[in-house]
Coordinates of C-alpha atoms in Angstrom, one line a residue:
M1 CA -103.4 192.7 102.5
R2 CA -105.1 192.7 99.1
F3 CA -102.1 190.7 97.7
F4 CA -103.2 187.7 99.7
H5 CA -106.6 187.6 98.1
L6 CA -105.3 187.5 94.5
P7 CA -106.5 184.3 92.7
A8 CA -102.9 183.3 91.9
M9 CA -101.9 183.3 95.6
R10 CA -103.3 179.9 96.6
G11 CA -101.9 178.1 93.6
G12 CA -98.6 179.9 93.8
L13 CA -98.0 179.1 97.4
L14 CA -98.9 175.4 96.9
A15 CA -96.5 175.2 94.0
L16 CA -93.8 177.0 96.1
L17 CA -94.3 174.6 99.0
A18 CA -94.1 171.6 96.6
A19 CA -90.9 173.1 95.2
V20 CA -89.4 173.4 98.7
L21 CA -90.1 169.8 99.6
F22 CA -88.7 168.5 96.3
G23 CA -85.7 170.8 96.3
I24 CA -84.7 169.6 99.8
S25 CA -85.0 166.0 98.7
T26 CA -82.5 166.1 95.8
P27 CA -79.2 166.5 97.8
L28 CA -80.6 164.1 100.5
V29 CA -81.2 161.4 97.9
Q30 CA -77.5 161.8 96.9
L31 CA -76.5 161.1 100.5
A32 CA -79.0 158.3 101.3
G33 CA -78.6 156.6 98.0
A34 CA -74.8 156.4 97.9
G35 CA -73.7 153.0 96.8
L36 CA -77.2 151.9 95.8
G37 CA -78.4 151.1 92.3
A38 CA -80.5 153.7 90.5
F39 CA -83.5 151.4 90.1
T40 CA -83.4 150.5 93.8
T41 CA -83.2 154.1 94.8
A42 CA -86.1 155.0 92.6
A43 CA -88.2 152.1 93.9
L44 CA -87.6 153.1 97.5
L45 CA -88.4 156.8 96.8
Y46 CA -91.8 156.0 95.3
A47 CA -92.5 153.3 97.8
G48 CA -92.4 156.2 100.4
A49 CA -94.6 158.3 98.1
A50 CA -97.1 155.4 97.9
L51 CA -97.3 155.3 101.7
M52 CA -97.9 159.0 101.8
G53 CA -100.5 158.7 99.0
A54 CA -102.4 156.0 100.9
W55 CA -102.4 158.1 104.1
L56 CA -103.7 161.2 102.3
R57 CA -106.6 159.6 100.4
Q58 CA -109.9 161.3 100.9
P59 CA -113.4 159.8 101.0
V60 CA -115.5 160.2 97.8
E61 CA -117.6 162.9 99.6
R62 CA -114.5 165.1 99.8
E63 CA -112.6 164.4 96.6
A64 CA -113.5 162.9 93.2
A65 CA -112.2 159.3 92.9
L66 CA -110.0 158.0 90.1
R67 CA -111.8 156.2 87.3
R68 CA -110.9 153.2 85.1
A69 CA -110.6 155.6 82.1
D70 CA -107.7 157.3 84.0
L71 CA -105.5 154.2 84.1
K72 CA -103.9 154.8 80.7
R73 CA -102.9 158.4 81.6
L74 CA -101.8 157.3 85.1
S75 CA -99.6 154.6 83.5
W76 CA -97.8 157.1 81.3
M77 CA -97.3 159.4 84.3
A78 CA -95.8 156.4 86.2
L79 CA -93.5 155.6 83.3
F80 CA -92.1 159.2 82.9
G81 CA -92.5 160.4 86.5
A82 CA -91.9 157.4 88.6
V83 CA -89.4 155.4 86.4
V84 CA -87.5 157.5 83.9
G85 CA -87.4 160.6 86.1
P86 CA -86.1 159.2 89.5
V87 CA -83.8 156.7 87.8
G88 CA -82.2 159.4 85.7
L89 CA -81.8 161.6 88.8
A90 CA -80.5 158.8 91.0
W91 CA -77.9 157.8 88.3
G92 CA -77.0 161.4 87.7
L93 CA -76.5 162.2 91.4
Q94 CA -73.9 159.4 91.5
H95 CA -71.9 161.1 88.7
T96 CA -72.1 164.8 89.5
S97 CA -72.5 167.1 92.5
G98 CA -75.8 167.6 94.4
T99 CA -75.6 171.4 93.6
S100 CA -75.1 170.8 89.9
A101 CA -77.9 168.3 89.7
S102 CA -80.2 170.5 91.7
L103 CA -79.6 173.4 89.4
M104 CA -80.1 171.4 86.2
L105 CA -83.6 170.7 87.3
A106 CA -84.5 174.3 86.5
L107 CA -85.1 173.2 82.9
E108 CA -88.2 171.2 84.0
A109 CA -90.3 174.4 84.2
L110 CA -89.6 175.3 80.6
C111 CA -90.6 171.9 79.4
T112 CA -93.8 171.9 81.5
A113 CA -94.8 175.4 80.4
V114 CA -94.2 174.7 76.7
L115 CA -96.2 171.5 76.7
A116 CA -99.0 173.1 78.8
R117 CA -99.3 175.8 76.2
M118 CA -99.3 173.3 73.3
L119 CA -101.7 170.7 74.8
Y120 CA -104.0 172.8 77.0
R121 CA -103.8 176.2 75.3
E122 CA -103.2 177.8 78.7
V123 CA -103.1 181.6 78.5
M124 CA -99.7 183.0 79.1
D125 CA -99.7 186.8 79.1
R126 CA -96.7 189.2 79.3
R127 CA -96.4 188.9 83.0
V128 CA -96.3 185.1 82.9
W129 CA -93.8 185.0 80.1
T130 CA -91.7 187.6 82.0
A131 CA -91.9 185.4 85.1
M132 CA -90.9 182.3 83.2
L133 CA -88.0 184.1 81.6
L134 CA -86.8 185.3 84.9
L135 CA -87.0 181.8 86.4
L136 CA -85.3 180.3 83.4
A137 CA -82.6 183.0 83.4
G138 CA -82.0 182.4 87.1
G139 CA -81.6 178.7 86.5
M140 CA -79.3 179.2 83.6
V141 CA -77.1 181.6 85.5
L142 CA -76.8 179.0 88.3
V143 CA -76.0 176.2 85.8
V144 CA -73.4 178.3 83.9
D145 CA -71.9 179.4 87.2
R146 CA -71.5 175.8 88.3
G147 CA -70.1 174.8 85.0
L148 CA -67.5 177.5 85.0
N149 CA -66.4 176.4 88.5
G150 CA -65.9 172.8 87.2
G151 CA -66.6 169.5 89.0
A152 CA -69.7 168.5 87.1
Q153 CA -69.4 165.5 84.8
L154 CA -71.2 165.7 81.5
L155 CA -72.8 162.3 81.6
G156 CA -74.2 162.9 85.1
L157 CA -75.7 166.2 84.0
L158 CA -77.2 164.7 80.9
A159 CA -78.9 162.0 83.0
V160 CA -80.4 164.7 85.2
L161 CA -81.4 166.6 82.1
A162 CA -83.3 163.4 80.9
A163 CA -85.0 163.3 84.3
T164 CA -86.1 167.0 84.0
L165 CA -87.6 166.3 80.6
A166 CA -89.4 163.2 81.9
W167 CA -90.8 165.1 84.8
G168 CA -91.9 167.9 82.5
I169 CA -94.0 165.4 80.5
D170 CA -95.3 163.9 83.7
N171 CA -96.3 167.3 85.0
T172 CA -98.2 168.0 81.8
L173 CA -100.0 164.7 81.8
S174 CA -101.0 165.1 85.4
R175 CA -102.9 168.3 84.7
A176 CA -105.9 166.3 83.4
L177 CA -106.0 164.4 86.7
A178 CA -105.7 167.5 88.9
E179 CA -109.5 167.4 89.7
R180 CA -109.2 163.8 91.1
D181 CA -108.3 163.0 94.6
P182 CA -104.5 163.8 94.7
G183 CA -103.9 161.2 97.3
Q184 CA -105.3 158.5 94.9
V185 CA -103.2 159.9 92.0
V186 CA -100.0 159.8 94.1
L187 CA -100.8 156.3 95.3
G188 CA -101.7 154.9 91.9
K189 CA -98.7 156.5 90.1
S190 CA -96.3 155.4 92.8
L191 CA -97.4 151.8 93.0
L192 CA -97.1 151.5 89.2
G193 CA -93.6 153.0 89.4
V194 CA -92.5 150.8 92.3
G195 CA -93.6 147.7 90.5
A196 CA -91.6 148.6 87.4
T197 CA -88.4 149.8 89.2
V198 CA -88.3 146.7 91.5
L199 CA -88.4 144.4 88.5
L200 CA -85.7 146.4 86.8
A201 CA -83.6 146.4 90.0
V202 CA -83.9 142.6 90.2
A203 CA -83.1 142.2 86.5
A204 CA -80.0 144.4 86.8
G205 CA -78.8 142.5 89.9
E206 CA -78.6 145.6 92.1
P207 CA -77.5 145.0 95.7
R208 CA -80.1 145.1 98.5
P209 CA -79.9 148.3 100.5
E210 CA -79.1 148.5 104.2
W211 CA -82.1 149.2 106.5
S212 CA -80.8 152.6 107.4
A213 CA -80.6 153.7 103.7
A214 CA -83.9 152.1 102.9
L215 CA -85.7 153.9 105.7
A216 CA -84.0 157.2 104.8
L217 CA -85.1 156.9 101.2
L218 CA -88.6 155.9 102.2
A219 CA -88.9 159.1 104.3
I220 CA -87.4 161.3 101.6
G221 CA -89.8 159.8 99.1
A222 CA -92.8 160.3 101.4
S223 CA -92.2 164.0 101.7
G224 CA -90.2 165.0 98.6
Y225 CA -92.1 162.9 96.2
G226 CA -95.5 161.9 97.8
L227 CA -96.5 165.0 99.7
S228 CA -94.8 167.3 97.1
L229 CA -96.8 165.7 94.3
R230 CA -100.0 166.1 96.2
L231 CA -99.3 169.8 96.7
Y232 CA -98.3 170.1 93.0
L233 CA -101.6 168.6 91.8
L234 CA -103.5 171.0 94.1
A235 CA -101.5 173.8 92.6
Q236 CA -102.3 172.7 89.1
R237 CA -106.0 172.6 90.1
A238 CA -105.9 176.2 91.2
F239 CA -103.2 177.6 89.0
G240 CA -102.8 175.7 85.8
A241 CA -100.0 173.5 84.5
A242 CA -97.7 176.2 83.1
R243 CA -97.8 178.5 86.1
T244 CA -97.3 175.6 88.5
G245 CA -94.3 174.3 86.6
S246 CA -92.8 177.8 86.4
V247 CA -93.1 178.5 90.2
F248 CA -91.8 174.9 90.8
A249 CA -88.6 176.1 89.2
F250 CA -87.7 177.5 92.5
A251 CA -86.9 173.9 93.7
P252 CA -83.4 173.9 92.1
F253 CA -82.4 176.9 94.1
I254 CA -83.7 175.3 97.3
G255 CA -81.8 172.1 96.5
A256 CA -78.6 174.0 95.8
L257 CA -78.8 175.8 99.2
V258 CA -79.4 172.5 101.0
A259 CA -76.4 171.0 99.2
I260 CA -74.2 173.8 100.3
A261 CA -75.5 173.5 103.9
L262 CA -74.6 169.8 103.8
G263 CA -71.0 170.6 102.9
D264 CA -70.8 171.8 99.3
R265 CA -68.7 175.0 99.7
S266 CA -69.5 176.5 96.3
L267 CA -71.6 179.6 97.1
S268 CA -70.7 182.4 94.6
W269 CA -72.0 185.7 93.1
G270 CA -73.4 183.7 90.2
M271 CA -75.5 181.6 92.5
A272 CA -76.7 184.7 94.4
T273 CA -77.7 186.4 91.1
G274 CA -79.6 183.4 89.9
G275 CA -81.5 183.2 93.2
V276 CA -82.5 186.8 93.0
L277 CA -83.8 186.3 89.4
M278 CA -85.8 183.2 90.5
L279 CA -87.3 185.0 93.5
A280 CA -88.4 187.8 91.2
G281 CA -90.1 185.3 88.9
V282 CA -91.9 183.7 91.7
A283 CA -93.1 187.1 93.0
L284 CA -94.5 188.0 89.6
H285 CA -96.5 184.7 89.5
L286 CA -97.9 185.2 93.0
A287 CA -99.0 188.8 92.2
E288 CA -100.7 187.8 88.9
S289 CA -104.2 189.3 88.6
H290 CA -105.8 188.6 85.2
G291 CA -109.4 189.8 84.9
H292 CA -111.9 190.5 82.1
A293 CA -115.4 189.6 81.0
H294 CA -115.6 186.0 80.0
D295 CA -118.2 183.3 79.3
H296 CA -118.7 180.0 81.0
E297 CA -120.3 177.3 78.8
W298 CA -122.5 174.4 80.0
L299 CA -120.2 172.0 82.0
D300 CA -120.9 168.7 83.7
H301 CA -118.1 167.4 85.8
E302 CA -117.0 166.2 89.3
H303 CA -114.4 167.7 91.6
A304 CA -113.9 169.1 95.1
H305 CA -115.5 172.5 95.3
R306 CA -117.1 175.2 97.6
H307 CA -120.2 177.3 97.3
D308 CA -118.6 180.7 98.0
D309 CA -116.4 180.9 95.0
G310 CA -118.9 182.5 92.5
H311 CA -119.0 179.4 90.3
H312 CA -120.9 176.8 92.3
D313 CA -124.4 178.0 93.0
H314 CA -126.3 174.7 92.8
V315 CA -128.5 173.8 95.8
H316 CA -128.1 171.2 98.5
E317 CA -130.4 170.2 101.3
P318 CA -128.8 170.8 103.7
M319 CA -126.1 173.0 102.3
P320 CA -122.6 171.6 103.1
V321 CA -119.9 173.5 104.8
G322 CA -116.5 173.7 103.2
E323 CA -115.1 171.6 100.3
H324 CA -117.0 168.5 99.1
S325 CA -117.2 166.5 95.9
H326 CA -120.0 165.1 93.7
P327 CA -121.0 165.3 90.0
H328 CA -122.5 168.7 89.3
Q329 CA -123.5 171.0 86.4
H330 CA -122.6 174.6 85.5
T331 CA -125.1 176.6 83.5
P332 CA -124.0 179.2 81.0
L333 CA -122.7 182.3 82.7
R334 CA -121.0 185.6 81.8
H335 CA -119.2 187.6 84.4
T336 CA -116.0 189.6 85.2
H337 CA -113.5 188.8 87.9
P338 CA -109.8 188.1 88.3
H339 CA -108.9 184.5 87.4
V340 CA -106.2 182.1 86.4
P341 CA -106.4 179.1 84.0
D342 CA -108.0 176.6 86.4
V343 CA -110.6 174.0 85.4
H344 CA -113.3 176.7 85.1
H345 CA -111.3 179.2 83.1
A346 CA -109.8 177.5 80.1
H347 CA -111.4 179.9 77.7
P348 CA -109.4 181.2 74.7
H349 CA -108.1 184.7 74.4

């Protein structure tokens, strides 16, 4: 049972659940968006995400609210994550199979991890690099297997590749907002994305969707983009950007299995091998236990926290129960315990 108390467990499971929701959504988008324009499809997906974000918003006593200074970063997130990413995926799904598109999304993890290492200097030890390589190898085996079996058109795969790169940038940008209310982040990013894609859909003269297709895409967007993004942000908060992105690489495998269940009869030994490699990578992440003596410097910030985690010992009258949010300070501290690169453990090695 000790495994379930490892510090990586919470972040890893949140990232895995986010991956499952997003992975399921990819082949469903191909079905629901058939015959629709890419801009219209993207707008409906993020309209659903916006509805989910509005529903999941928390009061300021529970989660730190977005600030005006966050608008610039949120706008860049919307551009890459709610415009370029979904438009590229929607267009690519119209020109290649759902299985091929799902598998190509495995490259998102590599982009996220590399950018997180460059921008946030997140620690990536031998276990993390091994897990990343297993996930990447699994994704590559799946992609190569699909390529050898034919049926994937180059332009469609390149469009999906552009979407993975855009989402990798979005994932890295979102790390700085992981301490904010994830419901507000989902809502703000989604509204900005919807506004842009609706204007592009009108400018491109795309046809209006049928009600059935619109409702289906709204529902897919609410779960596969809205709820999934909220879980992803919570995973980044607990787990760091690189590790979250790497575990999220399990999404392509989920999407491929769903595509097969929906009628794509392309299961092969290559796909099974890739799945085993990815499962091994996820297991390595979840079992991570990195501990050493480290120093905490003076820190003044605001985020949701508890008073039983060894880092929040400030006093309330009366003491609150469970998670709550308010500006608070951390005094210098040196101690030893297992940890991952969350907001309190960004120290260099």
